[in-house]
Short mmCIF file of C-alpha atoms in Angstrom, two decimals:
data_model
loop_
_atom_site.label_atom_id
_atom_site.label_comp_id
_atom_site.label_asym_id
_atom_site.label_seq_id
_atom_site.Cartn_x
_atom_site.Cartn_y
_atom_site.Cartn_z
CA MET A 1 27.64 -0.68 -16.03
CA ARG A 2 29.49 0.63 -12.51
CA GLY A 3 26.21 1.95 -11.44
CA GLU A 4 24.26 -1.32 -11.97
CA MET A 5 27.25 -3.04 -10.16
CA ALA A 6 26.66 -0.93 -7.22
CA ALA A 7 22.80 -0.95 -7.17
CA PHE A 8 23.28 -4.71 -7.27
CA ILE A 9 25.66 -5.33 -4.20
CA LEU A 10 23.43 -2.78 -2.38
CA LEU A 11 19.97 -4.71 -2.98
CA ALA A 12 22.19 -7.91 -2.75
CA ALA A 13 22.75 -6.93 0.73
CA VAL A 14 19.30 -5.78 1.24
CA THR A 15 18.07 -9.05 0.29
CA VAL A 16 20.52 -11.13 2.10
CA ILE A 17 21.21 -9.73 5.57
CA PRO A 18 17.18 -9.97 6.77
CA ALA A 19 17.33 -13.62 4.94
CA ILE A 20 20.02 -14.48 7.53
CA VAL A 21 17.85 -12.97 10.32
CA VAL A 22 14.67 -15.19 8.97
CA VAL A 23 16.71 -18.31 9.50
CA THR A 24 18.84 -17.41 12.38
CA SER A 25 16.17 -14.90 14.81
CA ARG A 26 14.73 -16.87 18.06
CA ASN A 27 11.92 -14.50 17.87
CA ILE A 28 9.17 -16.01 15.25
CA VAL A 29 7.77 -12.42 14.88
CA ARG A 30 10.90 -10.91 13.90
CA ALA A 31 11.83 -13.47 11.46
CA ALA A 32 8.43 -13.44 9.99
CA LEU A 33 8.95 -9.29 9.77
CA SER A 34 12.53 -9.60 8.16
CA LEU A 35 10.69 -11.70 5.20
CA VAL A 36 9.98 -7.73 4.14
CA PRO A 37 13.07 -6.48 3.09
CA THR A 38 14.17 -9.71 1.63
CA PHE A 39 11.17 -9.62 -0.74
CA LEU A 40 11.64 -5.67 -1.44
CA GLY A 41 15.31 -6.23 -2.28
CA VAL A 42 14.35 -9.07 -4.67
CA SER A 43 11.71 -6.79 -6.22
CA GLY A 44 14.63 -4.25 -6.30
CA LEU A 45 16.51 -7.36 -8.56
CA TYR A 46 13.78 -7.05 -10.95
CA VAL A 47 13.82 -3.40 -11.55
CA LEU A 48 17.37 -3.94 -12.54
CA LEU A 49 16.05 -6.42 -15.19
CA GLN A 50 13.67 -4.16 -16.30
CA ALA A 51 10.80 -6.37 -15.25
CA GLU A 52 8.76 -3.50 -13.87
CA PHE A 53 5.57 -5.86 -13.96
CA VAL A 54 6.99 -8.58 -12.20
CA THR A 55 8.40 -6.18 -9.38
CA ALA A 56 4.99 -4.83 -8.66
CA ILE A 57 3.48 -8.42 -8.17
CA GLN A 58 6.33 -9.34 -6.05
CA VAL A 59 5.76 -6.37 -3.62
CA LEU A 60 1.62 -6.37 -3.73
CA ILE A 61 1.42 -10.27 -3.18
CA TYR A 62 4.44 -11.22 -1.24
CA ALA A 63 5.49 -8.32 0.73
CA GLY A 64 1.98 -7.04 1.25
CA ALA A 65 0.01 -10.09 1.28
CA ILE A 66 2.17 -13.45 2.38
CA THR A 67 4.23 -11.53 4.94
CA VAL A 68 0.65 -10.32 6.20
CA LEU A 69 -0.95 -13.53 6.57
CA ILE A 70 1.98 -15.27 8.17
CA LEU A 71 2.09 -12.86 10.88
CA PHE A 72 -1.40 -12.82 11.13
CA VAL A 73 -1.43 -16.89 11.46
CA ILE A 74 1.77 -16.45 14.12
CA MET A 75 -0.50 -13.63 16.30
CA LEU A 76 -3.31 -15.48 16.28
CA THR A 77 -2.00 -18.93 17.62
CA ALA A 78 -2.07 -18.94 21.47
CA GLY A 79 1.45 -18.76 22.69
CA GLY A 80 2.56 -18.24 19.44
CA THR A 81 4.92 -15.09 19.76
CA GLY A 82 5.97 -15.25 23.40
CA LEU A 83 8.36 -18.68 23.02
CA PRO A 84 11.56 -18.04 22.01
CA VAL A 85 12.15 -20.63 19.02
CA ARG A 86 15.28 -23.28 18.34
CA GLN A 87 15.67 -22.93 14.61
CA VAL A 88 18.82 -25.48 15.00
CA ASN A 89 18.95 -28.94 16.47
CA GLU A 90 21.98 -31.40 16.13
CA GLN A 91 21.96 -32.13 12.66
CA VAL A 92 23.56 -28.61 11.73
CA PRO A 93 26.91 -30.32 10.27
CA LEU A 94 24.77 -32.57 8.07
CA GLY A 95 22.88 -29.66 6.72
CA ILE A 96 25.93 -27.77 5.93
CA LEU A 97 27.28 -30.76 3.87
CA VAL A 98 23.96 -30.92 2.31
CA ALA A 99 23.75 -27.22 1.25
CA GLY A 100 27.30 -26.87 0.26
CA ALA A 101 26.78 -29.84 -2.12
CA LEU A 102 23.82 -28.34 -3.46
CA ALA A 103 25.39 -24.96 -3.74
CA GLY A 104 28.57 -26.22 -5.44
CA GLY A 105 26.34 -28.44 -7.90
CA LEU A 106 24.05 -25.66 -8.59
CA LEU A 107 27.02 -22.99 -9.25
CA PHE A 108 28.91 -25.67 -11.44
CA VAL A 109 25.98 -26.10 -13.77
CA LEU A 110 25.17 -22.57 -13.93
CA LEU A 111 28.96 -21.42 -14.43
CA ARG A 112 29.05 -23.81 -17.53
CA ALA A 113 25.88 -22.99 -18.95
CA PRO A 114 25.50 -21.09 -22.34
CA TRP A 115 23.30 -18.00 -21.56
CA PRO A 116 21.26 -16.93 -24.59
CA MET A 117 22.23 -13.19 -24.62
CA VAL A 118 19.33 -11.20 -27.14
CA SER A 119 20.02 -7.86 -28.04
CA GLY A 120 17.58 -5.29 -28.77
CA GLU A 121 15.05 -2.70 -26.93
CA MET A 122 12.81 -3.83 -24.27
CA PRO A 123 9.35 -2.82 -25.13
CA ARG A 124 8.18 0.04 -22.85
CA TYR A 125 5.06 -1.53 -21.87
CA ASN A 126 5.10 -5.51 -21.23
CA ALA A 127 2.05 -6.00 -19.24
CA ARG A 128 0.35 -6.71 -22.35
CA ALA A 129 3.06 -9.16 -23.55
CA ILE A 130 2.95 -11.20 -20.45
CA GLY A 131 -0.96 -11.29 -20.55
CA THR A 132 -0.70 -12.28 -24.12
CA ALA A 133 1.76 -15.32 -23.18
CA LEU A 134 -0.17 -16.44 -20.10
CA LEU A 135 -3.16 -16.64 -22.29
CA THR A 136 -2.19 -18.15 -25.52
CA ASN A 137 1.55 -20.13 -25.13
CA TYR A 138 1.45 -20.61 -21.37
CA ALA A 139 -2.60 -21.13 -20.67
CA LEU A 140 -2.21 -24.43 -19.55
CA VAL A 141 0.17 -23.94 -17.07
CA PHE A 142 -1.71 -21.03 -15.71
CA GLU A 143 -4.97 -22.81 -15.21
CA VAL A 144 -3.28 -25.75 -13.76
CA THR A 145 -1.62 -23.44 -10.94
CA SER A 146 -5.04 -21.75 -10.31
CA LEU A 147 -6.21 -25.38 -9.81
CA VAL A 148 -3.37 -25.90 -7.34
CA LEU A 149 -4.28 -22.93 -5.56
CA LEU A 150 -7.97 -23.92 -5.41
CA VAL A 151 -6.65 -27.55 -4.29
CA SER A 152 -4.89 -25.93 -1.31
CA LEU A 153 -7.75 -23.72 -0.51
CA ILE A 154 -10.26 -26.32 -0.26
CA GLY A 155 -7.84 -28.78 1.75
CA ALA A 156 -7.20 -25.58 4.26
CA ILE A 157 -10.92 -25.46 4.96
CA ILE A 158 -11.39 -29.21 5.21
CA ILE A 159 -8.69 -29.32 7.97
CA ALA A 160 -10.19 -26.21 9.70
CA ARG A 161 -13.67 -27.73 9.92
CA ARG A 162 -12.35 -31.11 11.04
CA GLU A 163 -10.79 -29.56 14.04
CA GLY A 164 -13.52 -27.22 14.89
CA SER A 165 -16.27 -30.19 14.96
CA MET B 1 29.67 9.26 -12.45
CA SER B 2 26.30 10.12 -13.82
CA TRP B 3 24.67 7.33 -11.74
CA ALA B 4 25.72 8.88 -8.73
CA LEU B 5 24.01 12.10 -10.17
CA GLU B 6 21.05 10.24 -10.61
CA ILE B 7 21.05 8.95 -7.36
CA LEU B 8 21.67 12.26 -5.79
CA LYS B 9 18.67 13.62 -7.93
CA ALA B 10 16.51 11.17 -6.98
CA SER B 11 17.16 11.51 -3.07
CA LEU B 12 16.50 15.16 -3.55
CA TYR B 13 13.08 14.62 -5.52
CA ALA B 14 12.44 11.88 -2.75
CA VAL B 15 13.03 14.65 0.05
CA ILE B 16 11.13 17.75 -1.23
CA VAL B 17 8.16 15.96 -2.57
CA PHE B 18 7.96 13.70 0.67
CA THR B 19 8.51 16.32 3.19
CA PHE B 20 6.15 18.85 1.08
CA ALA B 21 3.38 16.47 0.62
CA ALA B 22 3.95 15.19 4.16
CA VAL B 23 3.71 18.61 5.69
CA PHE B 24 1.22 19.64 3.22
CA ALA B 25 -1.15 16.73 3.31
CA ALA B 26 -1.23 15.60 7.11
CA MET B 27 -1.34 19.29 8.50
CA LEU B 28 -3.87 20.63 6.31
CA GLY B 29 -5.81 17.56 6.40
CA VAL B 30 -5.79 17.43 10.37
CA TYR B 31 -7.03 20.93 10.22
CA LEU B 32 -9.85 20.29 7.57
CA GLU B 33 -10.73 17.22 9.59
CA ARG B 34 -11.11 19.21 12.61
CA LYS B 35 -12.95 22.42 10.74
CA ILE B 36 -15.31 20.17 8.77
CA SER B 37 -16.25 18.02 12.07
CA GLY B 38 -17.02 21.22 13.88
CA TRP B 39 -19.03 22.27 11.16
CA ILE B 40 -21.25 19.39 10.69
CA GLN B 41 -21.38 19.04 14.62
CA ALA B 42 -22.64 22.59 14.73
CA ARG B 43 -19.37 23.93 16.53
CA VAL B 44 -16.54 26.07 15.86
CA GLY B 45 -13.65 24.03 15.74
CA PRO B 46 -9.81 25.26 16.29
CA LYS B 47 -10.08 29.05 16.61
CA HIS B 48 -7.58 30.78 18.31
CA VAL B 49 -3.96 30.12 16.97
CA GLY B 50 -3.22 32.23 13.90
CA PRO B 51 -6.36 33.42 11.77
CA GLN B 52 -9.34 30.80 12.11
CA GLY B 53 -7.07 28.39 13.86
CA ILE B 54 -5.27 27.56 10.61
CA LEU B 55 -1.88 27.30 12.78
CA GLN B 56 -3.61 25.03 15.28
CA THR B 57 -1.96 21.77 13.59
CA VAL B 58 1.92 23.57 13.60
CA ALA B 59 1.21 24.02 17.34
CA ASP B 60 0.14 20.85 18.01
CA THR B 61 3.32 19.31 15.67
CA ILE B 62 5.38 21.59 17.73
CA LYS B 63 4.02 20.05 21.18
CA LEU B 64 4.26 16.64 19.93
CA LEU B 65 8.02 17.09 18.91
CA GLN B 66 8.67 18.13 22.71
CA LYS B 67 7.14 15.22 24.23
CA GLU B 68 9.16 12.16 25.72
CA ASN B 69 8.67 8.96 23.72
CA ILE B 70 7.77 6.31 26.27
CA VAL B 71 8.30 2.69 25.11
CA PRO B 72 6.36 0.07 27.39
CA ARG B 73 8.62 -2.05 29.69
CA ASN B 74 7.52 -5.04 27.87
CA ALA B 75 7.41 -4.13 24.45
CA ASP B 76 9.76 -5.12 21.68
CA PHE B 77 12.25 -2.10 21.35
CA LEU B 78 13.47 -2.48 17.55
CA VAL B 79 10.02 -3.48 15.96
CA PHE B 80 7.89 -0.88 18.00
CA SER B 81 10.08 1.86 16.78
CA THR B 82 10.09 0.99 13.20
CA ALA B 83 6.33 0.37 12.58
CA PRO B 84 5.78 4.13 12.58
CA LEU B 85 8.39 4.24 9.85
CA ILE B 86 6.95 1.70 7.41
CA VAL B 87 3.33 3.14 8.05
CA THR B 88 4.90 6.72 6.83
CA VAL B 89 7.36 5.68 4.12
CA ALA B 90 4.46 3.40 2.48
CA ALA B 91 1.92 6.26 2.85
CA LEU B 92 4.35 8.48 0.86
CA LEU B 93 5.65 6.41 -1.56
CA GLY B 94 2.76 6.36 -3.45
CA TYR B 95 3.11 9.82 -4.22
CA VAL B 96 5.67 8.87 -7.16
CA VAL B 97 3.24 8.14 -9.50
CA ILE B 98 0.21 10.93 -9.33
CA PRO B 99 0.22 13.67 -11.96
CA TRP B 100 -0.26 16.68 -9.96
CA GLY B 101 -1.02 18.64 -12.88
CA LYS B 102 0.66 19.98 -16.26
CA LEU B 103 2.43 23.30 -16.73
CA GLY B 104 2.74 23.64 -20.54
CA ASP B 105 3.68 20.69 -21.87
CA TRP B 106 5.49 19.56 -18.63
CA ILE B 107 3.86 16.97 -16.45
CA LEU B 108 4.21 17.42 -12.65
CA ILE B 109 5.25 13.74 -11.67
CA VAL B 110 8.12 12.41 -9.79
CA ARG B 111 8.45 9.55 -12.41
CA ASP B 112 5.67 8.19 -14.63
CA LEU B 113 6.45 4.24 -14.30
CA ASN B 114 4.98 2.27 -16.75
CA ILE B 115 3.24 0.34 -14.12
CA GLY B 116 1.79 3.32 -12.35
CA VAL B 117 -1.17 2.45 -10.94
CA LEU B 118 -0.27 -1.19 -9.83
CA TYR B 119 2.91 0.28 -8.48
CA PHE B 120 0.31 2.19 -6.08
CA ALA B 121 -1.63 -0.55 -5.25
CA ALA B 122 1.33 -2.73 -4.19
CA VAL B 123 3.17 0.49 -1.78
CA SER B 124 -0.25 0.82 -0.25
CA SER B 125 -0.27 -2.48 0.67
CA LEU B 126 2.98 -2.28 2.84
CA ILE B 127 1.10 0.25 5.27
CA VAL B 128 -0.86 -2.94 6.93
CA ILE B 129 2.56 -4.19 7.84
CA GLY B 130 3.51 -1.15 9.66
CA ILE B 131 -0.14 -1.26 11.80
CA LEU B 132 0.48 -4.87 12.43
CA THR B 133 3.98 -5.01 14.03
CA GLY B 134 3.03 -1.70 15.89
CA GLY B 135 0.12 -3.32 17.39
CA TRP B 136 1.99 -6.31 18.20
CA SER B 137 4.92 -4.60 19.42
CA SER B 138 3.24 -2.64 22.08
CA ASN B 139 2.34 -5.59 24.29
CA ASN B 140 -0.86 -4.24 24.26
CA LYS B 141 -4.15 -6.63 24.07
CA TYR B 142 -6.08 -3.54 22.74
CA ALA B 143 -3.30 -2.43 20.46
CA LEU B 144 -2.65 -6.28 19.27
CA LEU B 145 -6.74 -6.22 18.42
CA GLY B 146 -6.68 -3.22 16.48
CA GLY B 147 -3.64 -4.69 14.29
CA LEU B 148 -5.03 -8.28 13.73
CA ARG B 149 -8.79 -6.29 12.74
CA SER B 150 -6.89 -4.06 10.60
CA ALA B 151 -4.73 -6.94 8.94
CA SER B 152 -7.95 -8.77 8.01
CA GLN B 153 -9.64 -5.39 6.67
CA LEU B 154 -6.92 -4.23 4.62
CA ILE B 155 -6.42 -7.49 3.01
CA SER B 156 -10.14 -8.16 2.29
CA TYR B 157 -10.63 -4.37 0.86
CA GLU B 158 -7.34 -4.49 -1.26
CA LEU B 159 -9.26 -7.01 -3.78
CA PRO B 160 -12.10 -4.78 -4.77
CA LEU B 161 -9.61 -1.84 -4.85
CA GLY B 162 -7.55 -3.54 -7.50
CA PHE B 163 -10.51 -5.06 -9.46
CA ALA B 164 -11.62 -1.18 -9.96
CA ILE B 165 -8.08 -0.32 -10.60
CA ILE B 166 -7.84 -3.02 -13.27
CA SER B 167 -11.59 -2.10 -14.98
CA VAL B 168 -10.26 1.37 -15.19
CA ALA B 169 -6.59 0.15 -16.56
CA MET B 170 -8.71 -2.05 -19.62
CA MET B 171 -10.68 1.48 -20.51
CA ALA B 172 -7.45 3.15 -20.78
CA GLY B 173 -5.42 0.25 -22.14
CA SER B 174 -2.61 1.25 -19.97
CA LEU B 175 -1.29 1.25 -16.35
CA SER B 176 0.61 4.43 -16.46
CA THR B 177 -1.56 7.53 -14.23
CA VAL B 178 -0.30 9.99 -17.22
CA ASP B 179 -1.88 7.86 -19.92
CA ILE B 180 -5.06 7.04 -17.53
CA VAL B 181 -5.46 10.79 -17.28
CA ASN B 182 -5.01 11.31 -21.21
CA ALA B 183 -7.47 8.57 -22.23
CA GLN B 184 -10.44 11.00 -20.30
CA ARG B 185 -10.03 13.52 -22.83
CA ASP B 186 -13.23 13.45 -23.74
CA VAL B 187 -15.15 11.67 -21.08
CA TRP B 188 -14.39 10.93 -17.22
CA PHE B 189 -14.12 7.22 -16.19
CA VAL B 190 -16.60 7.90 -13.58
CA PHE B 191 -19.70 8.05 -16.17
CA LYS B 192 -17.97 4.92 -18.11
CA GLN B 193 -17.50 2.98 -15.19
CA PRO B 194 -19.46 4.13 -12.10
CA LEU B 195 -19.87 0.63 -10.38
CA ALA B 196 -16.05 0.99 -10.42
CA PHE B 197 -15.96 4.16 -9.07
CA LEU B 198 -18.25 3.28 -6.10
CA ILE B 199 -16.46 0.09 -5.27
CA PHE B 200 -12.98 2.07 -5.49
CA LEU B 201 -14.44 4.74 -3.00
CA ILE B 202 -15.66 2.49 -0.51
CA ALA B 203 -12.38 0.25 -0.59
CA ALA B 204 -10.61 3.71 -0.48
CA ALA B 205 -12.26 4.54 2.53
CA ALA B 206 -11.70 1.06 4.46
CA GLU B 207 -7.94 1.12 3.28
CA THR B 208 -7.60 4.43 4.98
CA ASN B 209 -9.09 3.11 8.05
CA ARG B 210 -11.72 5.77 8.37
CA ILE B 211 -15.29 5.51 9.72
CA PRO B 212 -17.49 3.50 8.45
CA PHE B 213 -14.61 1.41 8.35
CA ASP B 214 -12.32 2.48 11.24
CA LEU B 215 -12.56 -0.81 13.26
CA PRO B 216 -8.48 -0.90 13.82
CA GLU B 217 -8.76 2.28 15.69
CA ALA B 218 -12.33 2.19 17.07
CA GLU B 219 -11.74 4.38 20.15
CA SER B 220 -14.95 3.29 22.11
CA GLU B 221 -13.61 -0.99 21.80
CA LEU B 222 -10.03 -0.31 21.79
CA VAL B 223 -8.86 3.05 23.41
CA ALA B 224 -7.44 3.92 20.05
CA GLY B 225 -6.29 0.32 18.63
CA TYR B 226 -2.60 -0.14 17.30
CA PHE B 227 -1.63 2.62 18.34
CA ALA B 228 -2.49 2.79 22.00
CA GLU B 229 0.55 3.04 23.62
CA TYR B 230 2.74 5.50 21.05
CA THR B 231 3.40 8.92 22.35
CA GLY B 232 4.91 12.15 21.00
CA MET B 233 6.47 12.25 17.54
CA ARG B 234 6.07 8.34 16.88
CA PHE B 235 2.32 8.72 17.40
CA ALA B 236 2.34 12.08 15.15
CA LEU B 237 4.25 9.41 12.70
CA PHE B 238 1.08 7.45 12.56
CA GLN B 239 -1.08 10.20 11.81
CA LEU B 240 0.63 11.75 9.46
CA GLY B 241 0.54 8.22 7.65
CA GLU B 242 -2.75 8.00 8.18
CA TYR B 243 -3.83 11.37 6.40
CA ALA B 244 -0.87 11.25 3.82
CA GLU B 245 -2.62 7.86 2.87
CA MET B 246 -6.21 9.69 2.37
CA LEU B 247 -4.72 12.68 0.36
CA ALA B 248 -2.74 9.86 -1.84
CA MET B 249 -6.27 7.57 -2.13
CA ALA B 250 -8.36 10.89 -2.96
CA ALA B 251 -5.64 11.93 -5.42
CA MET B 252 -5.76 8.44 -7.18
CA THR B 253 -9.72 8.63 -7.31
CA THR B 254 -8.99 11.88 -9.32
CA VAL B 255 -6.52 10.14 -11.45
CA LEU B 256 -8.64 7.38 -12.28
CA PHE B 257 -12.43 8.46 -12.47
CA LEU B 258 -12.46 12.41 -12.55
CA GLY B 259 -10.01 13.41 -15.30
CA GLY B 260 -7.02 14.05 -13.20
CA TRP B 261 -5.72 17.48 -13.87
CA ARG B 262 -8.28 18.13 -16.90
CA GLY B 263 -10.88 21.02 -16.68
CA PRO B 264 -11.80 24.17 -18.17
CA TRP B 265 -10.44 27.69 -17.96
CA LEU B 266 -8.26 26.92 -14.65
CA PRO B 267 -5.22 25.71 -14.68
CA PRO B 268 -4.62 22.29 -14.46
CA ILE B 269 -2.94 22.21 -11.07
CA LEU B 270 -5.83 24.20 -9.70
CA TRP B 271 -8.25 21.50 -11.13
CA PHE B 272 -6.46 18.83 -9.60
CA PHE B 273 -6.55 19.95 -6.25
CA ILE B 274 -10.25 21.08 -6.45
CA LYS B 275 -11.13 17.79 -7.79
CA THR B 276 -8.93 15.91 -4.76
CA TYR B 277 -10.18 17.97 -2.19
CA ALA B 278 -13.56 17.25 -3.07
CA VAL B 279 -12.48 13.86 -2.66
CA VAL B 280 -11.11 14.38 0.84
CA PHE B 281 -14.45 16.62 1.95
CA PHE B 282 -16.52 13.71 0.92
CA PHE B 283 -14.08 11.09 3.08
CA MET B 284 -14.43 13.50 5.57
CA TRP B 285 -18.38 13.93 5.30
CA VAL B 286 -19.03 10.36 5.64
CA ARG B 287 -16.68 9.94 9.02
CA TRP B 288 -18.74 12.40 11.09
CA THR B 289 -22.06 11.30 9.76
CA TYR B 290 -22.10 7.36 9.64
CA PRO B 291 -21.65 4.72 12.59
CA ARG B 292 -19.32 2.62 11.98
CA LEU B 293 -19.86 -1.60 10.71
CA ARG B 294 -19.43 -4.40 12.96
CA ILE B 295 -16.29 -6.78 11.67
CA ASP B 296 -18.43 -9.45 10.34
CA GLN B 297 -20.99 -6.75 8.23
CA LEU B 298 -16.98 -5.28 7.30
CA LEU B 299 -15.94 -8.45 5.97
CA ASN B 300 -19.30 -9.50 4.35
CA LEU B 301 -19.64 -6.55 2.60
CA SER B 302 -16.16 -7.01 1.07
CA TRP B 303 -16.34 -10.73 0.37
CA LYS B 304 -19.72 -11.13 -0.72
CA VAL B 305 -20.81 -7.72 -2.25
CA LEU B 306 -17.82 -5.89 -3.33
CA LEU B 307 -15.63 -8.85 -4.62
CA PRO B 308 -18.55 -10.16 -7.15
CA LEU B 309 -19.64 -6.84 -8.27
CA GLY B 310 -16.26 -5.81 -8.93
CA LEU B 311 -15.30 -9.22 -10.76
CA LEU B 312 -18.67 -8.52 -13.19
CA ASN B 313 -17.86 -5.30 -13.40
CA ILE B 314 -14.45 -6.39 -15.33
CA LEU B 315 -16.24 -8.98 -17.22
CA GLY B 316 -18.58 -6.30 -18.55
CA THR B 317 -15.67 -3.95 -19.50
CA GLY B 318 -13.67 -6.55 -21.29
CA LEU B 319 -16.84 -7.39 -23.12
CA VAL B 320 -17.48 -3.84 -24.19
CA VAL B 321 -13.63 -3.16 -25.15
CA THR B 322 -13.30 -6.39 -27.06
CA LEU B 323 -16.52 -5.02 -28.79
CA ALA B 324 -15.85 -1.64 -29.40
CA ARG B 325 -12.57 -2.39 -31.08
#
């Protein structure tokens, strides 16, 4: 158990420290780049939870594709990379209050929630189980999600077209 | 303290496999590239250092180690020096799931993950971050253009690559590399999935930035592309990453389509290297005989040809697998 704890602390540090850089760095490229270790740290946490399939998807989609798209857009924007970005404004105290209240509320609920514990062996191969679940019990959610993606894609194209003409 | 031992073992494995794979793949790769390009262009290639110039790459590496590391004045130093590391580490991470052969009942693989091929696709998708940041942090317009081209190219070709992998995984019924090789006991997947094989080869050539897909480093347009400002060992790390990635892609082609270590008479490990280097030779052969594509042709090929073909192939494979069951 101690090994798992050590791994968790290491992974939590890898996740949280770059995440702080993301919201504090004045250089927008460095902020975007710091998302990569954060995503990788989260995927490490998935490994600890024995969710290997989700791990690989996390790396593939978030670290490999989303970050690259963010960087790509920043670099293509004229003057987007050279300017120092101000990430905070005069509403900092208010923000701290709201964030603190939210964190307190979440902690209160999470610490009291009875988490169901299921004992037993994890299947060695969980990709099949995920696929079956997505196409039977969760088929509707799955389809609606793809519809949301389609709508956002069409929206992005329309906005881009309007600015071009 | 078993977990401490486990971590120590993992680190040791990493050091041995990564140094071996790095030195072997990159040095032999560069040497082969120069020899084969010489042969195709009716030249001799490297000849003087060692017999048939085999030590030429060693000499080059020693030279690069001694060179000064120049950082451009307006470069972002931290990002500039991290970029080559990202490329190299991401390229070498894929080696974890490659089964190199079999000694008796013992399969030569670092870790047979149950998500093997998916893991491979995931870590190789990280390379583009190193290329993009390397190009941006150099503060050089050619380097930035190279980095941006690379981003659009690698993102586009990841999809056909993934589709080809999915078709094979559907045939094998598993994502583990060892299971996929075992599923090819009777017939290699190249015969069952010729279309997926073709898509995978094209996408692999694009993912490794090789001609006819080497737009990120097109020397006649962009000096050297994203690593134009890099010198010394940092430059060598980019080269190492590129050749390590090429060998990893060739090895993955062998695992997915050419039956992995399987073959008659010769020992399995020898079969694996024969097949892998046959694919490497194919990549080099294409590189020195074909001209480069334009960026619009490149993107059209991916989105309008390979992507629909890959989808249709998955549909067909699904139909066959379902009917055969």
